[in-house]
Amino acid sequence: MPPADIFHIAPEVRAALAGKRPVVALESTVIAPGLPRPRNLETARLCESAIREEGATPATVGIINGVITVGLTDEQLELLALSEGVRKVSRRDFGIALARREHGATTVAGTMIAAHMAGIGVFATGGIGGVHRGDAGDVSADLPELARTPVAVVCAGAKSILDLPRTLEWLETAGVPVLGYRTETFPAFYALSSGLPVDARLDSPQDAAAIIRAKRALGLEGGVLIAVPPPADLALPADEMEAAIERALRSAASAGIGGKALTPYLLARVGEFTAGRSLTVNIALLEQNARIAARIAVALSEGE
Ligand code: PSU
Ligand code: MN
């Protein structure tokens, strides 16, 4: 584990890990630039409560004054949710944020790295990054992280602001299993299905735990992606979603937005174009994923 002056695990999380009790990591990029205030803070708390209700310990990951923190306190969550200028931290950004004593919100890749360092094997988020549409050279660092770091990531698939077929091809090449939780197809975040097949359907948390355990036992590097469709009553129709995304992509192109700013920009525009309904489903699926990740963490700890 890294030295204590740059890596801190909250006492409650440390105790759960030492006692081999279930822990679920949560990311903070979804809180800081990902969702608008004040819903971001409410959602962060909602996800933590869902994990506790299922009998696991939540560990939201972020960077506070240059210290990677696994298990943010409520005050620290509030700090990240309400501060301006919090750095979005993926693999490449850790050194910068730590050396400059900045606050940072970790992406899926960043959270996987910190979770694994702490000894946490299950992580819940909303959607992973992927291969961007149009520019197949813009590949999120989330994908190579899934290929190298052994953490199970529970998500609602990836948003169709991305090129989903290319994203799944990338994961296949890199050897990342893509599992559907009670579904045969990869969900499209706001929409129930992308129509693209997953590698296996999971019917229970125990089913997920068995696959994670078997992969671990083999010593294969890399993670497992577990995709859960958003709640059916709130999911958006695929055609409406597609229209909002096309508009957002045109808006990003004319504003000249690219690089790490592209994902947050597209998400904000889609929110406007769906009159906030994308936000409602986003919050509901985050809570649902946290709950299912906790059940998987519980199933994993029962088998040990
Ligand atoms: N997808 C979402 N909401 C998000 C993100 C992705 O629906 O907030 C965030 C996640 O933290 C993800 C990151 O890891 O964006 C990917 O950014 P990039 O494409 O720059 O790697
Ligand atoms: Mn990118």
mmCIF file of C-alpha atoms and ligand atoms in Angstrom:
data_model
loop_
_atom_site.group_PDB
_atom_site.id
_atom_site.type_symbol
_atom_site.label_atom_id
_atom_site.label_comp_id
_atom_site.label_asym_id
_atom_site.label_seq_id
_atom_site.Cartn_x
_atom_site.Cartn_y
_atom_site.Cartn_z
ATOM 1 C CA MET A 1 0.000 0.000 0.000
ATOM 2 C CA PRO A 2 1.274 3.553 -0.680
ATOM 3 C CA PRO A 3 2.551 5.665 2.258
ATOM 4 C CA ALA A 4 0.009 7.208 4.632
ATOM 5 C CA ASP A 5 0.802 10.808 3.648
ATOM 6 C CA ILE A 6 -0.628 10.160 0.173
ATOM 7 C CA PHE A 7 -3.057 7.276 0.786
ATOM 8 C CA HIS A 8 -5.694 7.192 3.511
ATOM 9 C CA ILE A 9 -8.285 4.509 4.214
ATOM 10 C CA ALA A 10 -11.151 5.567 6.485
ATOM 11 C CA PRO A 11 -11.159 3.671 9.816
ATOM 12 C CA GLU A 12 -14.578 2.093 9.144
ATOM 13 C CA VAL A 13 -13.414 0.797 5.754
ATOM 14 C CA ARG A 14 -10.121 -0.419 7.167
ATOM 15 C CA ALA A 15 -11.947 -2.354 9.890
ATOM 16 C CA ALA A 16 -14.345 -3.957 7.390
ATOM 17 C CA LEU A 17 -11.461 -5.039 5.160
ATOM 18 C CA ALA A 18 -9.483 -6.432 8.087
ATOM 19 C CA GLY A 19 -12.553 -8.407 9.184
ATOM 20 C CA LYS A 20 -13.094 -9.680 5.588
ATOM 21 C CA ARG A 21 -16.501 -8.031 5.549
ATOM 22 C CA PRO A 22 -18.008 -6.774 2.262
ATOM 23 C CA VAL A 23 -16.940 -3.317 1.005
ATOM 24 C CA VAL A 24 -18.066 -1.493 -2.143
ATOM 25 C CA ALA A 25 -16.076 1.359 -3.688
ATOM 26 C CA LEU A 26 -17.853 4.342 -5.280
ATOM 27 C CA GLU A 27 -16.349 6.916 -7.651
ATOM 28 C CA SER A 28 -16.425 10.688 -7.228
ATOM 29 C CA THR A 29 -16.304 11.995 -10.818
ATOM 30 C CA VAL A 30 -19.971 11.179 -11.055
ATOM 31 C CA ILE A 31 -20.480 13.508 -8.051
ATOM 32 C CA ALA A 32 -18.195 16.408 -8.899
ATOM 33 C CA PRO A 33 -18.550 17.232 -12.611
ATOM 34 C CA GLY A 34 -20.945 14.341 -13.406
ATOM 35 C CA LEU A 35 -24.191 15.500 -11.779
ATOM 36 C CA PRO A 36 -25.498 19.026 -11.098
ATOM 37 C CA ARG A 37 -25.635 20.447 -7.549
ATOM 38 C CA PRO A 38 -27.264 19.796 -5.136
ATOM 39 C CA ARG A 39 -28.496 16.479 -6.557
ATOM 40 C CA ASN A 40 -24.890 15.267 -6.754
ATOM 41 C CA LEU A 41 -24.441 15.296 -2.974
ATOM 42 C CA GLU A 42 -27.865 13.748 -2.336
ATOM 43 C CA THR A 43 -27.049 10.987 -4.828
ATOM 44 C CA ALA A 44 -23.671 10.265 -3.260
ATOM 45 C CA ARG A 45 -25.390 9.823 0.105
ATOM 46 C CA LEU A 46 -28.175 7.736 -1.433
ATOM 47 C CA CYS A 47 -25.620 5.308 -2.919
ATOM 48 C CA GLU A 48 -23.811 4.967 0.400
ATOM 49 C CA SER A 49 -27.091 4.281 2.244
ATOM 50 C CA ALA A 50 -28.116 1.641 -0.324
ATOM 51 C CA ILE A 51 -24.820 -0.179 0.248
ATOM 52 C CA ARG A 52 -25.283 -0.084 4.024
ATOM 53 C CA GLU A 53 -28.862 -1.361 3.751
ATOM 54 C CA GLU A 54 -27.525 -4.412 1.934
ATOM 55 C CA GLY A 55 -25.040 -5.139 4.714
ATOM 56 C CA ALA A 56 -21.835 -3.802 3.130
ATOM 57 C CA THR A 57 -19.575 -0.817 3.863
ATOM 58 C CA PRO A 58 -19.382 1.996 1.287
ATOM 59 C CA ALA A 59 -16.000 3.507 0.376
ATOM 60 C CA THR A 60 -16.319 6.555 -1.832
ATOM 61 C CA VAL A 61 -12.933 7.376 -3.353
ATOM 62 C CA GLY A 62 -11.569 10.878 -3.934
ATOM 63 C CA ILE A 63 -8.489 13.049 -3.450
ATOM 64 C CA ILE A 64 -8.467 15.586 -0.599
ATOM 65 C CA ASN A 65 -5.576 18.057 -0.513
ATOM 66 C CA GLY A 66 -3.358 15.626 -2.413
ATOM 67 C CA VAL A 67 -4.272 12.565 -0.327
ATOM 68 C CA ILE A 68 -6.018 9.634 -2.042
ATOM 69 C CA THR A 69 -8.899 8.914 0.324
ATOM 70 C CA VAL A 70 -10.769 5.599 0.305
ATOM 71 C CA GLY A 71 -13.941 6.187 2.280
ATOM 72 C CA LEU A 72 -14.699 9.921 2.212
ATOM 73 C CA THR A 73 -16.393 11.376 5.288
ATOM 74 C CA ASP A 74 -19.663 13.219 4.780
ATOM 75 C CA GLU A 75 -17.793 16.550 5.062
ATOM 76 C CA GLN A 76 -15.319 15.428 2.402
ATOM 77 C CA LEU A 77 -18.148 14.325 0.096
ATOM 78 C CA GLU A 78 -19.669 17.750 0.554
ATOM 79 C CA LEU A 79 -16.341 19.429 -0.172
ATOM 80 C CA LEU A 80 -15.948 17.610 -3.497
ATOM 81 C CA ALA A 81 -19.600 18.056 -4.402
ATOM 82 C CA LEU A 82 -19.611 21.804 -3.750
ATOM 83 C CA SER A 83 -16.055 22.982 -4.624
ATOM 84 C CA GLU A 84 -15.044 24.595 -7.906
ATOM 85 C CA GLY A 85 -12.005 23.395 -9.803
ATOM 86 C CA VAL A 86 -11.858 19.802 -8.547
ATOM 87 C CA ARG A 87 -9.525 17.880 -10.882
ATOM 88 C CA LYS A 88 -10.962 14.885 -12.772
ATOM 89 C CA VAL A 89 -8.448 12.159 -11.933
ATOM 90 C CA SER A 90 -7.844 9.180 -14.157
ATOM 91 C CA ARG A 91 -4.644 7.068 -14.200
ATOM 92 C CA ARG A 92 -2.472 9.788 -15.732
ATOM 93 C CA ASP A 93 -3.605 12.513 -13.312
ATOM 94 C CA PHE A 94 -2.676 11.025 -9.913
ATOM 95 C CA GLY A 95 0.902 12.340 -9.803
ATOM 96 C CA ILE A 96 -0.195 15.846 -10.715
ATOM 97 C CA ALA A 97 -3.051 16.009 -8.193
ATOM 98 C CA LEU A 98 -0.923 14.568 -5.373
ATOM 99 C CA ALA A 99 2.168 16.713 -5.949
ATOM 100 C CA ARG A 100 0.064 19.872 -6.135
ATOM 101 C CA ARG A 101 -2.056 18.972 -3.090
ATOM 102 C CA GLU A 102 -5.247 19.346 -5.071
ATOM 103 C CA HIS A 103 -8.744 18.012 -4.543
ATOM 104 C CA GLY A 104 -9.596 15.373 -7.125
ATOM 105 C CA ALA A 105 -12.609 13.372 -8.238
ATOM 106 C CA THR A 106 -11.661 9.909 -9.431
ATOM 107 C CA THR A 107 -13.031 8.429 -12.664
ATOM 108 C CA VAL A 108 -13.800 4.735 -13.111
ATOM 109 C CA ALA A 109 -10.124 4.091 -13.942
ATOM 110 C CA GLY A 110 -8.911 6.239 -11.026
ATOM 111 C CA THR A 111 -11.320 4.591 -8.588
ATOM 112 C CA MET A 112 -10.348 1.070 -9.719
ATOM 113 C CA ILE A 113 -6.689 1.883 -9.052
ATOM 114 C CA ALA A 114 -7.343 3.201 -5.532
ATOM 115 C CA ALA A 115 -9.817 0.421 -4.699
ATOM 116 C CA HIS A 116 -7.343 -2.259 -5.709
ATOM 117 C CA MET A 117 -4.546 -0.624 -3.680
ATOM 118 C CA ALA A 118 -6.852 -0.717 -0.657
ATOM 119 C CA GLY A 119 -7.885 -4.339 -1.262
ATOM 120 C CA ILE A 120 -11.461 -3.648 -2.423
ATOM 121 C CA GLY A 121 -12.682 -5.893 -5.235
ATOM 122 C CA VAL A 122 -16.161 -4.518 -6.029
ATOM 123 C CA PHE A 123 -17.001 -1.050 -7.304
ATOM 124 C CA ALA A 124 -20.312 0.549 -8.351
ATOM 125 C CA THR A 125 -20.719 3.391 -10.807
ATOM 126 C CA GLY A 126 -23.168 4.773 -13.386
ATOM 127 C CA GLY A 127 -21.566 4.325 -16.770
ATOM 128 C CA ILE A 128 -18.031 3.543 -17.876
ATOM 129 C CA GLY A 129 -16.096 5.573 -20.423
ATOM 130 C CA GLY A 130 -15.422 3.991 -23.803
ATOM 131 C CA VAL A 131 -14.549 4.633 -27.422
ATOM 132 C CA HIS A 132 -15.986 7.971 -28.523
ATOM 133 C CA ARG A 133 -18.154 8.188 -31.608
ATOM 134 C CA GLY A 134 -16.562 9.584 -34.719
ATOM 135 C CA ASP A 135 -13.124 9.736 -33.130
ATOM 136 C CA ALA A 136 -12.121 6.093 -32.609
ATOM 137 C CA GLY A 137 -8.775 7.441 -31.317
ATOM 138 C CA ASP A 138 -10.495 8.930 -28.228
ATOM 139 C CA VAL A 139 -10.584 5.890 -25.966
ATOM 140 C CA SER A 140 -11.318 6.342 -22.256
ATOM 141 C CA ALA A 141 -8.574 5.216 -19.871
ATOM 142 C CA ASP A 142 -11.365 3.202 -18.191
ATOM 143 C CA LEU A 143 -10.975 0.493 -20.849
ATOM 144 C CA PRO A 144 -7.254 -0.293 -20.426
ATOM 145 C CA GLU A 145 -7.800 -0.099 -16.645
ATOM 146 C CA LEU A 146 -10.453 -2.820 -16.878
ATOM 147 C CA ALA A 147 -7.906 -4.866 -18.803
ATOM 148 C CA ARG A 148 -5.242 -4.644 -16.094
ATOM 149 C CA THR A 149 -6.779 -4.059 -12.646
ATOM 150 C CA PRO A 150 -8.715 -6.869 -10.892
ATOM 151 C CA VAL A 151 -11.851 -5.047 -9.738
ATOM 152 C CA ALA A 152 -15.450 -5.970 -10.614
ATOM 153 C CA VAL A 153 -17.193 -2.848 -11.945
ATOM 154 C CA VAL A 154 -20.994 -2.717 -11.669
ATOM 155 C CA CYS A 155 -22.459 -0.193 -14.130
ATOM 156 C CA ALA A 156 -25.437 0.473 -16.407
ATOM 157 C CA GLY A 157 -23.273 -0.099 -19.470
ATOM 158 C CA ALA A 158 -21.990 2.954 -21.237
ATOM 159 C CA LYS A 159 -23.854 5.957 -22.532
ATOM 160 C CA SER A 160 -24.641 5.981 -26.190
ATOM 161 C CA ILE A 161 -22.732 9.274 -26.436
ATOM 162 C CA LEU A 162 -20.068 6.606 -27.076
ATOM 163 C CA ASP A 163 -19.560 4.123 -29.885
ATOM 164 C CA LEU A 164 -20.922 1.044 -28.069
ATOM 165 C CA PRO A 165 -20.016 -1.621 -30.674
ATOM 166 C CA ARG A 166 -16.399 -0.358 -30.763
ATOM 167 C CA THR A 167 -16.307 -0.154 -26.958
ATOM 168 C CA LEU A 168 -17.368 -3.802 -26.647
ATOM 169 C CA GLU A 169 -14.890 -4.867 -29.356
ATOM 170 C CA TRP A 170 -12.147 -3.096 -27.412
ATOM 171 C CA LEU A 171 -13.072 -4.967 -24.223
ATOM 172 C CA GLU A 172 -13.178 -8.287 -26.082
ATOM 173 C CA THR A 173 -9.693 -7.770 -27.520
ATOM 174 C CA ALA A 174 -8.381 -6.811 -24.089
ATOM 175 C CA GLY A 175 -9.929 -9.887 -22.479
ATOM 176 C CA VAL A 176 -12.489 -8.186 -20.235
ATOM 177 C CA PRO A 177 -15.617 -10.301 -19.609
ATOM 178 C CA VAL A 178 -18.832 -8.324 -20.041
ATOM 179 C CA LEU A 179 -21.651 -9.807 -17.959
ATOM 180 C CA GLY A 180 -25.336 -8.825 -18.064
ATOM 181 C CA TYR A 181 -27.191 -8.736 -14.747
ATOM 182 C CA ARG A 182 -30.564 -10.350 -15.559
ATOM 183 C CA THR A 183 -30.146 -9.362 -19.209
ATOM 184 C CA GLU A 184 -28.712 -10.851 -22.415
ATOM 185 C CA THR A 185 -27.801 -7.494 -23.918
ATOM 186 C CA PHE A 186 -25.510 -4.644 -22.948
ATOM 187 C CA PRO A 187 -27.596 -1.783 -21.505
ATOM 188 C CA ALA A 188 -27.215 1.727 -22.911
ATOM 189 C CA PHE A 189 -27.316 3.631 -19.621
ATOM 190 C CA TYR A 190 -30.432 5.797 -20.133
ATOM 191 C CA ALA A 191 -31.986 3.116 -22.329
ATOM 192 C CA LEU A 192 -32.597 -0.516 -21.353
ATOM 193 C CA SER A 193 -30.618 -2.129 -24.138
ATOM 194 C CA SER A 194 -28.074 -1.396 -26.820
ATOM 195 C CA GLY A 195 -29.114 -4.579 -28.624
ATOM 196 C CA LEU A 196 -25.515 -5.819 -28.382
ATOM 197 C CA PRO A 197 -24.973 -9.217 -26.713
ATOM 198 C CA VAL A 198 -23.077 -9.713 -23.427
ATOM 199 C CA ASP A 199 -20.720 -12.658 -22.822
ATOM 200 C CA ALA A 200 -22.934 -14.216 -20.157
ATOM 201 C CA ARG A 201 -26.179 -13.499 -18.342
ATOM 202 C CA LEU A 202 -26.060 -13.416 -14.535
ATOM 203 C CA ASP A 203 -29.161 -14.445 -12.628
ATOM 204 C CA SER A 204 -28.037 -13.705 -9.090
ATOM 205 C CA PRO A 205 -25.313 -12.045 -7.009
ATOM 206 C CA GLN A 206 -23.974 -15.565 -6.300
ATOM 207 C CA ASP A 207 -23.667 -16.174 -10.030
ATOM 208 C CA ALA A 208 -21.577 -12.985 -10.358
ATOM 209 C CA ALA A 209 -19.454 -13.928 -7.341
ATOM 210 C CA ALA A 210 -18.706 -17.376 -8.812
ATOM 211 C CA ILE A 211 -17.378 -15.889 -12.063
ATOM 212 C CA ILE A 212 -15.291 -13.269 -10.235
ATOM 213 C CA ARG A 213 -13.863 -15.995 -7.990
ATOM 214 C CA ALA A 214 -13.050 -18.335 -10.881
ATOM 215 C CA LYS A 215 -11.239 -15.589 -12.770
ATOM 216 C CA ARG A 216 -9.284 -14.656 -9.637
ATOM 217 C CA ALA A 217 -8.369 -18.280 -8.938
ATOM 218 C CA LEU A 218 -6.787 -18.485 -12.377
ATOM 219 C CA GLY A 219 -4.680 -15.430 -11.677
ATOM 220 C CA LEU A 220 -5.865 -13.692 -14.840
ATOM 221 C CA GLU A 221 -5.171 -9.983 -14.678
ATOM 222 C CA GLY A 222 -7.890 -7.416 -15.244
ATOM 223 C CA GLY A 223 -11.402 -6.740 -14.091
ATOM 224 C CA VAL A 224 -14.923 -7.887 -14.818
ATOM 225 C CA LEU A 225 -17.662 -5.643 -16.135
ATOM 226 C CA ILE A 226 -21.162 -6.258 -14.759
ATOM 227 C CA ALA A 227 -23.847 -4.345 -16.613
ATOM 228 C CA VAL A 228 -27.262 -3.747 -15.042
ATOM 229 C CA PRO A 229 -30.121 -2.230 -17.091
ATOM 230 C CA PRO A 230 -31.558 1.022 -15.642
ATOM 231 C CA PRO A 231 -34.916 0.775 -13.780
ATOM 232 C CA ALA A 232 -37.487 -0.026 -16.507
ATOM 233 C CA ASP A 233 -40.073 2.536 -15.372
ATOM 234 C CA LEU A 234 -37.585 5.411 -15.724
ATOM 235 C CA ALA A 235 -35.515 4.348 -18.761
ATOM 236 C CA LEU A 236 -35.760 6.618 -21.797
ATOM 237 C CA PRO A 237 -36.919 5.354 -25.208
ATOM 238 C CA ALA A 238 -33.891 4.629 -27.410
ATOM 239 C CA ASP A 239 -34.986 6.961 -30.265
ATOM 240 C CA GLU A 240 -35.502 9.947 -27.966
ATOM 241 C CA MET A 241 -32.116 9.298 -26.395
ATOM 242 C CA GLU A 242 -30.461 9.061 -29.768
ATOM 243 C CA ALA A 243 -31.924 12.409 -30.907
ATOM 244 C CA ALA A 244 -30.637 14.152 -27.745
ATOM 245 C CA ILE A 245 -27.192 12.617 -28.211
ATOM 246 C CA GLU A 246 -26.953 13.629 -31.883
ATOM 247 C CA ARG A 247 -27.774 17.200 -30.868
ATOM 248 C CA ALA A 248 -25.207 17.141 -28.049
ATOM 249 C CA LEU A 249 -22.504 15.813 -30.386
ATOM 250 C CA ARG A 250 -23.195 18.582 -32.925
ATOM 251 C CA SER A 251 -23.079 21.151 -30.142
ATOM 252 C CA ALA A 252 -19.711 19.799 -28.879
ATOM 253 C CA ALA A 253 -18.259 19.868 -32.406
ATOM 254 C CA SER A 254 -19.295 23.464 -33.016
ATOM 255 C CA ALA A 255 -18.015 24.550 -29.583
ATOM 256 C CA GLY A 256 -14.694 22.773 -30.253
ATOM 257 C CA ILE A 257 -14.899 20.640 -27.098
ATOM 258 C CA GLY A 258 -12.553 17.634 -26.847
ATOM 259 C CA GLY A 259 -10.273 15.649 -24.535
ATOM 260 C CA LYS A 260 -11.301 15.090 -20.932
ATOM 261 C CA ALA A 261 -13.886 17.885 -21.146
ATOM 262 C CA LEU A 262 -15.905 16.018 -23.788
ATOM 263 C CA THR A 263 -17.723 13.490 -21.542
ATOM 264 C CA PRO A 264 -18.931 16.085 -18.966
ATOM 265 C CA TYR A 265 -19.976 18.464 -21.762
ATOM 266 C CA LEU A 266 -22.034 15.854 -23.607
ATOM 267 C CA LEU A 267 -23.704 14.698 -20.404
ATOM 268 C CA ALA A 268 -24.737 18.254 -19.497
ATOM 269 C CA ARG A 269 -26.208 18.912 -22.965
ATOM 270 C CA VAL A 270 -28.129 15.615 -22.972
ATOM 271 C CA GLY A 271 -29.592 16.615 -19.587
ATOM 272 C CA GLU A 272 -30.855 19.888 -21.069
ATOM 273 C CA PHE A 273 -32.241 18.240 -24.190
ATOM 274 C CA THR A 274 -34.236 15.636 -22.234
ATOM 275 C CA ALA A 275 -35.571 18.266 -19.807
ATOM 276 C CA GLY A 276 -33.904 16.602 -16.867
ATOM 277 C CA ARG A 277 -35.388 13.148 -17.415
ATOM 278 C CA SER A 278 -31.902 11.817 -18.107
ATOM 279 C CA LEU A 279 -30.946 13.059 -14.634
ATOM 280 C CA THR A 280 -33.802 11.151 -12.972
ATOM 281 C CA VAL A 281 -32.789 7.851 -14.544
ATOM 282 C CA ASN A 282 -29.103 8.580 -13.887
ATOM 283 C CA ILE A 283 -29.709 8.945 -10.130
ATOM 284 C CA ALA A 284 -31.989 5.891 -9.946
ATOM 285 C CA LEU A 285 -29.512 3.645 -11.745
ATOM 286 C CA LEU A 286 -26.626 4.813 -9.573
ATOM 287 C CA GLU A 287 -28.533 3.780 -6.464
ATOM 288 C CA GLN A 288 -29.605 0.485 -8.054
ATOM 289 C CA ASN A 289 -26.023 -0.326 -9.087
ATOM 290 C CA ALA A 290 -24.735 0.453 -5.585
ATOM 291 C CA ARG A 291 -27.320 -1.955 -4.146
ATOM 292 C CA ILE A 292 -26.493 -4.779 -6.567
ATOM 293 C CA ALA A 293 -22.750 -4.272 -6.110
ATOM 294 C CA ALA A 294 -23.291 -4.608 -2.338
ATOM 295 C CA ARG A 295 -25.184 -7.889 -2.841
ATOM 296 C CA ILE A 296 -22.310 -9.178 -4.997
ATOM 297 C CA ALA A 297 -19.758 -8.092 -2.374
ATOM 298 C CA VAL A 298 -21.815 -9.914 0.283
ATOM 299 C CA ALA A 299 -21.971 -13.068 -1.891
ATOM 300 C CA LEU A 300 -18.208 -12.897 -2.430
ATOM 301 C CA SER A 301 -17.505 -12.552 1.298
ATOM 302 C CA GLU A 302 -19.830 -15.488 2.108
ATOM 303 C CA GLY A 303 -17.849 -17.763 -0.184
ATOM 304 C CA GLU A 304 -14.560 -16.964 1.566
HETATM 305 N N1 PSU B 1 -20.128 8.211 -17.904
HETATM 306 C C1 PSU B 1 -21.202 8.751 -17.317
HETATM 307 N N2 PSU B 1 -21.042 9.683 -16.334
HETATM 308 C C2 PSU B 1 -19.818 10.039 -15.887
HETATM 309 C C3 PSU B 1 -18.694 9.412 -16.487
HETATM 310 C C4 PSU B 1 -18.894 8.524 -17.480
HETATM 311 O O1 PSU B 1 -22.309 8.427 -17.693
HETATM 312 O O2 PSU B 1 -19.709 10.902 -14.998
HETATM 313 C C5 PSU B 1 -17.329 9.701 -15.951
HETATM 314 C C6 PSU B 1 -16.792 8.453 -15.244
HETATM 315 O O3 PSU B 1 -16.072 8.856 -14.093
HETATM 316 C C7 PSU B 1 -15.853 7.862 -16.275
HETATM 317 C C8 PSU B 1 -15.324 9.111 -16.935
HETATM 318 O O4 PSU B 1 -14.837 7.081 -15.709
HETATM 319 O O5 PSU B 1 -16.444 9.984 -17.021
HETATM 320 C C9 PSU B 1 -14.745 8.837 -18.304
HETATM 321 O O6 PSU B 1 -14.126 9.999 -18.783
HETATM 322 P P1 PSU B 1 -13.120 9.915 -20.035
HETATM 323 O O7 PSU B 1 -13.995 9.543 -21.206
HETATM 324 O O8 PSU B 1 -12.531 11.301 -20.145
HETATM 325 O O9 PSU B 1 -12.144 8.831 -19.710
HETATM 326 MN MN MN B 2 -11.258 10.768 -23.743
#
